[in-house]
Amino acid sequence: MILRPGLKDFQVVGLYVGKVVIGIGLLMTVPLLVSLYFQEWNATIDFAIGISACLLFGYFMEFLCYTRRDLTWTHGMVVAALAGLVAKVFAAIPYHLSGHFPSFLDATFDAISGMTTTGLFVLNDLDHISNALNMWRHLITFAGGQGIIVVALMFMIRGTSGAFKLYVGEAREERLLPNVIQTARAIGFISLTYLVIGTAVLWVLNVREGMSPERGFFHGLWLFMGAWSTAGFAPQSLNLLYYHSLLLELATMVLFIIGSFNFALHYAVWRGDRREIYRNLEIISFSITVAITFTLVVIGLTQLNIYPDAMSLFRKGFYILISGHTGTGNQTIFARQFVNNWGPLAMLGVTMAMAIGGSACSTCGGIKGLRMGILFKSLSYELRRLISPESSVVVQKIHHIRDTILDNRMARAAMFITICFIFINYGLGTIVGVLYGYPLSEALFEAVSAGSTTGLSVGITSSSMPTLLKVVYMFQMWVGRLEFMAVFALFGFVFAAVRGE
């Protein structure tokens, strides 16, 4: 028998959804201040309306749904999935009011893409949007990289035993510190520290390339946010091609590589455990899959003689491969060059890299290196068990921050999420793309990019693409970021509310 959720269940969910939306409203004060600084009065009005809408809705939900009941695991999962969706709708308000989107659906597409750190966009005339809107584009990727729930835990939600359930609901399980709110604040501190250092470096490089100090600062800030959050947004439509700078490409590559690492790994290294970098299963898995996928890219590009010298191969081939593998999406080539120049083998290498993604509990999406490592170790364990004497006890250990014995539960969980990514996420987008007439290689590439929250594009994503395909990509970005369990919980909650007893 399926039990129908009661009024108190809806109140708990509504209360925390309201808190998250209030957080989005407070976040909008940053681009509001930028609009005042640059005297962009239309943008000021847009963000004032957005802030008002968020605060009105959020405080109304807090008033309507006030309860002292704490979160259960189901509540935490449902809030993570639902609050993420509702927050993205409110984040789209300034987008839509800017006049750069033909519909609210398009504005919501970009809001979902930003907050899931995907980086695909359908915005029109990016090169001429306001500085305030550019700040908002990049700020929501930075916040989304840490996790909207993590940001809420840092500022809006305090002293609740249900905080960990919210944290886990956003596809994060690792505590940096015993208290989950302290963990959220530690993640925020790590990101803000890198923000200061990374922005300073990129600012200097931009000024060195000829930008004014003011413009160089904002471009440095926005490039950092796009790279660190592995979203791949950039303030110009040409992305990294706009700058024609090897040093900027190197700097952003370093940023999105370390941005794709597990926050627990960052914390361990910060505490002095440098050896963790070389011992960690995710880093080992990442290194191996980079080597395999880059080999495919090199073979594919070499066969076609696209980049005859090593520097071009590095700046185009390796940069794109790493950008895809870390789920970033910064591009140093035009979108259609994937199809017209790279060929199927090189595209396959990048597609595989995007599908795998970066680390768990990081800013990026995809299947994740930890799961790939667990699956490989599970295969190794089964082979060793088969060739060992029946009386022997075979134990498989993995090292991820600490030594852990690999058990069937871990292997099944890794396999289940991997299957969900391949068939429910990547498969859905590919099938719909093919049904709309796109070639299989292009449909697969774009679907994997959306589902792994990467953002590289072969040119399918635009304001003119079919509406259903936009909706499918939005769904892929949403479930890809949450890694399915919270979404399944939300669907189950809705089903129980309708059909339960």
Short mmCIF file of C-alpha atoms in Angstrom, two decimals, residues 273-285 398-402:
data_model
loop_
_atom_site.label_atom_id
_atom_site.label_comp_id
_atom_site.label_asym_id
_atom_site.label_seq_id
_atom_site.Cartn_x
_atom_site.Cartn_y
_atom_site.Cartn_z
CA ASP A 273 47.71 15.55 2.89
CA ARG A 274 49.41 16.12 -0.48
CA ARG A 275 49.74 12.37 -1.10
CA GLU A 276 45.98 12.13 -1.52
CA ILE A 277 46.33 13.63 -5.01
CA TYR A 278 48.31 10.60 -6.19
CA ARG A 279 46.44 7.92 -4.23
CA ASN A 280 42.85 9.00 -4.79
CA LEU A 281 40.79 6.63 -6.95
CA GLU A 282 39.04 9.51 -8.73
CA ILE A 283 42.31 11.14 -9.78
CA ILE A 284 43.68 7.81 -11.01
CA SER A 285 40.45 7.12 -12.90
CA ILE A 398 39.64 1.36 -2.87
CA HIS A 399 41.18 4.59 -1.67
CA HIS A 400 39.06 7.71 -1.77
CA ILE A 401 40.12 10.08 1.02
CA ARG A 402 40.37 6.95 3.16
#
